[in-house]
CSV table of C-alpha atoms and ligand atoms in Angstrom, one decimal:
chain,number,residue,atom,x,y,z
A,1052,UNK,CA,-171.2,87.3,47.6
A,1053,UNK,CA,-173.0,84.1,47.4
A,1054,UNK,CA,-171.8,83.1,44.0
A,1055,UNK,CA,-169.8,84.5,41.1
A,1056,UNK,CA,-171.8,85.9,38.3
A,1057,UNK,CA,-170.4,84.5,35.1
A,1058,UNK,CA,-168.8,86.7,32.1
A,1059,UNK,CA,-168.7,85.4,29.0
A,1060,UNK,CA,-166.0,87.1,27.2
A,1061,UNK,CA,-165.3,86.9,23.3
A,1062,UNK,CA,-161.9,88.2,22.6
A,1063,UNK,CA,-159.2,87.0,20.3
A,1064,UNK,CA,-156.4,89.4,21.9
A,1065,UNK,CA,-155.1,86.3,24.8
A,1066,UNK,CA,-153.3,89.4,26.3
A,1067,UNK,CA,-156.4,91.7,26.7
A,1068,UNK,CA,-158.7,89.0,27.9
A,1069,UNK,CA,-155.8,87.9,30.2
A,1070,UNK,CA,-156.3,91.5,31.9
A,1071,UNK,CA,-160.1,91.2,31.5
A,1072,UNK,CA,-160.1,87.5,33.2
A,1073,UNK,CA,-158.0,88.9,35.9
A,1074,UNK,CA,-159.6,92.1,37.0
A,1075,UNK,CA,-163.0,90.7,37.3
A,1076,UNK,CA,-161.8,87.4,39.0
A,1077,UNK,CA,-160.6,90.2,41.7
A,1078,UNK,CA,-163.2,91.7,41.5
A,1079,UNK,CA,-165.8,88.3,42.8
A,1080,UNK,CA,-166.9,87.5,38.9
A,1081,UNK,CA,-166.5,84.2,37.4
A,1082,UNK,CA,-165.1,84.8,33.9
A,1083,UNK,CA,-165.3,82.2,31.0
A,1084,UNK,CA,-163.0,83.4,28.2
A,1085,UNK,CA,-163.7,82.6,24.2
A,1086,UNK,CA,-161.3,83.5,21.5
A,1087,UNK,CA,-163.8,82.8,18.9
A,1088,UNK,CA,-167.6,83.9,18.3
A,1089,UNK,CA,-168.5,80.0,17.6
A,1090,UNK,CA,-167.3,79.1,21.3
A,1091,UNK,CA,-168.8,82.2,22.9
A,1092,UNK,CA,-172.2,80.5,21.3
A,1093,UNK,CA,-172.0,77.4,22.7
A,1094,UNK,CA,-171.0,78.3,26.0
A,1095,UNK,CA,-174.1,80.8,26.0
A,1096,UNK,CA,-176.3,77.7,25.3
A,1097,UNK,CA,-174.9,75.4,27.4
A,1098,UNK,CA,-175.0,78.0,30.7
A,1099,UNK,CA,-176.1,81.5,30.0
A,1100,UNK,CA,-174.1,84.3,31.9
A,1101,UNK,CA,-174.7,87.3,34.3
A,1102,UNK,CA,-173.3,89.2,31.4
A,1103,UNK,CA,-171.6,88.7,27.7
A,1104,UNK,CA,-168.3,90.9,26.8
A,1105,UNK,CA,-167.9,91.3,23.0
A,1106,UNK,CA,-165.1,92.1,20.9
A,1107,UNK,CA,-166.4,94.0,17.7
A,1108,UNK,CA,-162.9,92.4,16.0
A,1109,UNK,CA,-163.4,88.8,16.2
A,1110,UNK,CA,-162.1,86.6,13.6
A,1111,UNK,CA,-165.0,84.2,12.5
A,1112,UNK,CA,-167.4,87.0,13.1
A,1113,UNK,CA,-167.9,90.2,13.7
A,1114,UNK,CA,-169.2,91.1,17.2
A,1115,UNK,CA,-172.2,92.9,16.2
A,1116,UNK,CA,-173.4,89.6,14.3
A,1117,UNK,CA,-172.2,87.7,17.6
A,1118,UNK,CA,-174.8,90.0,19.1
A,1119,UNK,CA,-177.5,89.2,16.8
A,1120,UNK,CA,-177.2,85.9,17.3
A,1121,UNK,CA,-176.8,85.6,20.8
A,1122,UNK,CA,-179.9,87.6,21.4
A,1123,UNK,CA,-181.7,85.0,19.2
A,1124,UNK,CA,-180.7,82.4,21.9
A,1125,UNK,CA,-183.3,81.2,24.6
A,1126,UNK,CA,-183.0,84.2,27.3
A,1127,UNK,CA,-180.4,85.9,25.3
A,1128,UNK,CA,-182.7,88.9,25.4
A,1129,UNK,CA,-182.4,88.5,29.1
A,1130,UNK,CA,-178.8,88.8,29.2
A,1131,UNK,CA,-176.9,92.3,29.1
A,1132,UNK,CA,-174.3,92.7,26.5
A,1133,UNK,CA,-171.2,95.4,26.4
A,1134,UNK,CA,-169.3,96.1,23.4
A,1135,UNK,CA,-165.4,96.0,23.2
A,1136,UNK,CA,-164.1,98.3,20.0
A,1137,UNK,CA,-160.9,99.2,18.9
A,1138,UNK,CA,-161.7,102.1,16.9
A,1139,UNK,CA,-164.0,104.9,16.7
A,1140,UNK,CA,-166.0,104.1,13.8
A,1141,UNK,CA,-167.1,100.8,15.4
A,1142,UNK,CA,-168.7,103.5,18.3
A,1143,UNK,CA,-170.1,105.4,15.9
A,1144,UNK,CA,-171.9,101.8,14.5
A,1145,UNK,CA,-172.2,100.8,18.3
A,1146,UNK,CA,-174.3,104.0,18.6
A,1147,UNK,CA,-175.6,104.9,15.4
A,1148,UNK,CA,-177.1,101.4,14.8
A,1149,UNK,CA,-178.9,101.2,18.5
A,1150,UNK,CA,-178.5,97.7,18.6
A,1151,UNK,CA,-179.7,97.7,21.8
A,1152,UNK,CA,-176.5,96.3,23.3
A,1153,UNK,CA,-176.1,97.9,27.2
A,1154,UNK,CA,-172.9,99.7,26.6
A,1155,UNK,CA,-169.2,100.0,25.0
A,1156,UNK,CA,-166.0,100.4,26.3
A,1157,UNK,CA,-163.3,101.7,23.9
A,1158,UNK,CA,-159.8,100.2,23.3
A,1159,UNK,CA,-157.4,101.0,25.3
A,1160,UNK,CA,-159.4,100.7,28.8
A,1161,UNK,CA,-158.4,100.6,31.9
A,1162,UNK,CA,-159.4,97.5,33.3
A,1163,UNK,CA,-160.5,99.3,36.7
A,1164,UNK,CA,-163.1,101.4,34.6
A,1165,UNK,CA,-164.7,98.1,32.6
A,1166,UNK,CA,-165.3,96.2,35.7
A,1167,UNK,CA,-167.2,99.2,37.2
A,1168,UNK,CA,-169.3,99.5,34.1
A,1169,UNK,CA,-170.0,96.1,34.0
A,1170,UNK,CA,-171.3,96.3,38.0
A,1171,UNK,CA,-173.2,99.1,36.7
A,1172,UNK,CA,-174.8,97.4,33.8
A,1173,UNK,CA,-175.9,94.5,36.5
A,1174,UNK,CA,-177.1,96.9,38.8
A,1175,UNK,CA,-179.2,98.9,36.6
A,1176,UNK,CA,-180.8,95.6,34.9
A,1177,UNK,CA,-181.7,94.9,38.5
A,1178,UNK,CA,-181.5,91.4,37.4
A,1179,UNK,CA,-178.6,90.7,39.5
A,1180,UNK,CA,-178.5,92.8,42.2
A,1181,UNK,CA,-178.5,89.9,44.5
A,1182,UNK,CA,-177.3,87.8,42.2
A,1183,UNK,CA,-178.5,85.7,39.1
A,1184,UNK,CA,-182.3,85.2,38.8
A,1185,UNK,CA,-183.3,81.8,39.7
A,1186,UNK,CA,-183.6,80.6,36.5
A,1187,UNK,CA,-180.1,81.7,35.4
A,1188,UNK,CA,-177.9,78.8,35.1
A,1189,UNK,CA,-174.8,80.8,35.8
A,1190,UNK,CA,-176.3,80.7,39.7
A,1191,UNK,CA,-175.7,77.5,40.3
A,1192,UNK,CA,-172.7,75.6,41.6
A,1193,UNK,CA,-170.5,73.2,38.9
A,1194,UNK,CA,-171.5,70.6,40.3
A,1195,UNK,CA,-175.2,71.1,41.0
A,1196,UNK,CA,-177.3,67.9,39.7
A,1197,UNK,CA,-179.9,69.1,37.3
A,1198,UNK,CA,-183.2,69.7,39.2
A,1199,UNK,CA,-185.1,66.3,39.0
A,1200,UNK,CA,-182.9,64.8,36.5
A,1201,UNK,CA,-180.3,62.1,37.1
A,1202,UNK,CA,-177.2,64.0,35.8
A,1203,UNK,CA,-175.1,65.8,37.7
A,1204,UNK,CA,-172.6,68.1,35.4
A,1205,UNK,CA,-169.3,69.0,36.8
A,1206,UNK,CA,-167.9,72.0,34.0
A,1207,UNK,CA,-164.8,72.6,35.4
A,1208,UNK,CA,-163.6,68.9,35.6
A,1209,UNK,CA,-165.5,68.3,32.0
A,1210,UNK,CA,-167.5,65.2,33.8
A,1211,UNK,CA,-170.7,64.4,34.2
A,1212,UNK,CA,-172.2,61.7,37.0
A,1213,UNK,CA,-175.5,59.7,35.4
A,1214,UNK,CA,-177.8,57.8,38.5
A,1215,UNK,CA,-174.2,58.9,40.6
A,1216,UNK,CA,-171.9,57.0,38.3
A,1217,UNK,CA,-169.1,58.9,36.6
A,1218,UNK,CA,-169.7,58.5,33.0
A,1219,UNK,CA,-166.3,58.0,31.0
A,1220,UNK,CA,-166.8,60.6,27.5
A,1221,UNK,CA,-165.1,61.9,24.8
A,1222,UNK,CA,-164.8,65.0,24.4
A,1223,UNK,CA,-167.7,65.8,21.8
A,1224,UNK,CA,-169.8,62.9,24.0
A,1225,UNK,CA,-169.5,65.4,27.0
A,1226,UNK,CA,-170.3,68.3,24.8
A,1227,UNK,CA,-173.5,66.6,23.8
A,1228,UNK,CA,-174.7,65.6,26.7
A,1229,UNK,CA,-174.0,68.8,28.2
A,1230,UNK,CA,-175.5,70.6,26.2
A,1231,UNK,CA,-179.1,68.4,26.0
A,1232,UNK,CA,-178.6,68.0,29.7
A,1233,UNK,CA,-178.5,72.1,30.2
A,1234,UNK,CA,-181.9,72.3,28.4
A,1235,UNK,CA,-183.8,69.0,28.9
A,1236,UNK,CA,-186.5,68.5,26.1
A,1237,UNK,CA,-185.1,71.3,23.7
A,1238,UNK,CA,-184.9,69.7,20.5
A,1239,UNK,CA,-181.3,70.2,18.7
A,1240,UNK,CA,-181.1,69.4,15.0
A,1241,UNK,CA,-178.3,68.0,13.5
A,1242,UNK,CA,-176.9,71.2,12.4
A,1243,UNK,CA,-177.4,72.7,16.0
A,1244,UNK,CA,-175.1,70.4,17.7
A,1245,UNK,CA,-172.6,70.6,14.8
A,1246,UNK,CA,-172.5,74.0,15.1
A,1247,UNK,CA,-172.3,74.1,18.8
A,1248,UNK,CA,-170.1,71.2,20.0
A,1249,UNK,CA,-168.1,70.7,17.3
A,1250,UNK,CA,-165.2,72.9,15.9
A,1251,UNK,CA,-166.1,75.0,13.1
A,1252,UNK,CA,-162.8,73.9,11.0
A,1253,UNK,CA,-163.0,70.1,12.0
A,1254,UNK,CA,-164.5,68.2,9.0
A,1255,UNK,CA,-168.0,67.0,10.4
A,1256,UNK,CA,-171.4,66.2,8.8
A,1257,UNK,CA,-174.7,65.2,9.9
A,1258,UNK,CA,-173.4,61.3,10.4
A,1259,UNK,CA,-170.8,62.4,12.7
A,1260,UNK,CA,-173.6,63.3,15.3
A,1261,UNK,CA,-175.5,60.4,14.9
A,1262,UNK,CA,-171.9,58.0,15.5
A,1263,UNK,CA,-171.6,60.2,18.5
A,1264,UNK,CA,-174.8,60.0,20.2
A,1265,UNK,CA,-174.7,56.3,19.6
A,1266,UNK,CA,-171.9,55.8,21.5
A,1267,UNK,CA,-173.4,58.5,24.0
A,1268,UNK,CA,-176.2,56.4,24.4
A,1269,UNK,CA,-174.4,52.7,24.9
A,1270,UNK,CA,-172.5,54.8,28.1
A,1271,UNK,CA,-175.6,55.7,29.5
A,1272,UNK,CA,-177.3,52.6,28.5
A,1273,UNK,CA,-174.2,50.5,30.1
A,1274,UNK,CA,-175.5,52.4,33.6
A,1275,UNK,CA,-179.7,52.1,33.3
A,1276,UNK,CA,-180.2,49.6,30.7
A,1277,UNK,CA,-184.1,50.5,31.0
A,1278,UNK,CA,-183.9,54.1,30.6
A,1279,UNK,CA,-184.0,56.5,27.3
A,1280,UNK,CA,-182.5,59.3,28.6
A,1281,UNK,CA,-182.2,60.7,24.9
A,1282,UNK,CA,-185.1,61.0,22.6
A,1283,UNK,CA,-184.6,60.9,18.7
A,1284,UNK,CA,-187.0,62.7,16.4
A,1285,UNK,CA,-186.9,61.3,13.1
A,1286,UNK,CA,-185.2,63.6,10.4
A,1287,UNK,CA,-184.9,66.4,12.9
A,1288,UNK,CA,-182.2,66.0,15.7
A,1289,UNK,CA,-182.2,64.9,19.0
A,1290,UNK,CA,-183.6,65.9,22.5
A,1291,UNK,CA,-183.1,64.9,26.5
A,1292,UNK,CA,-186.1,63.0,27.4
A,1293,UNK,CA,-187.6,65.0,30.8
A,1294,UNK,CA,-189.4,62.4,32.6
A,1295,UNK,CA,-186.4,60.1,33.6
A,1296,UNK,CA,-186.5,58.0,36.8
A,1297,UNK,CA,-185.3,60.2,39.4
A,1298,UNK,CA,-181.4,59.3,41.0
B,736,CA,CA1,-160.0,91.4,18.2
């Protein structure tokens, strides 16, 4: 296998996505654990995966919401989903409702069993048969520079190169960045960003973004002084300009 198709998993049990984490790392997948629905979100916008694992029982939402949501997300549609539940009357909704979700798997399971369901659900969506699509994010390597644009974003080491200089961020500066850089000219608002970089229980308001892409934009600035890498649009948000100098 070329790469490792990534698995987002949302599950608040450490010990059961422990298993889950394992069995599919054995198994060639690249799994990215959440514990909550928020963080399942924003690591579904900053690099969509092969395939989304979702706990009905989360505890800042439930996993049919989670669902909702994610298939609202640019190519979430794209993107096959399998339900975790715990009891019978979340099959029942799993079925009953026809969310449209590719499948459930019922608490206890053995781990054996999930990860052939989940090769099945990527075989039968035919979208990954040889892998990711090419417009799948999840294909490419960590540290694969962003196609015509001067950043190259390295998600396991949390770093990001601008013009080939290691940029020195906080943590919500990366988060930012990563996020615009994953999706150059999408516009975020204010509340986007919130939402998605920042911690749902942190105390955080519109300002907060602002401060941060300021400083966000002093670091880059500090490397090409000529060069706007990120666009502000008046009374909405913010946005990574697309036409940048190339490296
Ligand atoms: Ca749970």
């Amino acid at each position: 296998m070329l790469f490792n198709p990534r698995i987002l998993i949302a599950e608040d049990e450490s010990g059961i996505a422990d298993t889950l984490q394992y069995v599919l790392r054995t198994d060639g997948f690249a799994p990215v654990w959440c514990a909550t629905a928020q963080e399942a979100i924003a690591q579904f916008v900053a690099e969509p995966p092969a395939l989304a694992i979702l706990d009905i029982g989360l505890p800042d939402m439930n996993g049919f919401e989670l669902f909702k949501r994610l298939q609202a997300l640019p190519g979430g549609a794209e993107v096959p989903m399998l339900f975790l539940t715990a009891r019978s009357d979340e099959i029942d909704r799993v079925v009953g409702l026809e969310l449209g979700a590719d499948d459930y798997v019922a608490k206890p399971f053995s781990p054996r069993e999930l990860v052939a369901r989940v090769r099945t659900i990527l075989r039968r969506s035919g979208r990954h048969a040889n892998g990711a699509p090419a417009t799948t994010p999840a294909a490419a390597p960590s540290q694969a520079p962003s196609p015509g644009l001067p950043f190259a974003v390295d998600t396991e080491r949390m770093q990001i190169r601008y013009y080939g200089r290691l940029l020195e961020l906080s943590r919500y500066e990366y988060g930012l960045l990563r996020l615009m850089v994953q999706r150059p000219g999408r516009v975020f608002t204010r509340d986007e960003l919130l939402r998605l970089v920042w911690d749902e229980s942190s105390e955080s308001y519109d300002r907060t973004v602002d401060a941060h892409v300021k400083t966000l934009r002093a670091k880059l600035k500090a490397i090409a002084p000529d060069v706007e890498a990120i666009r502000t649009l008046r009374g909405t948000g913010y946005a990574l300009n697309e036409e940048l100098p190339p490296a």
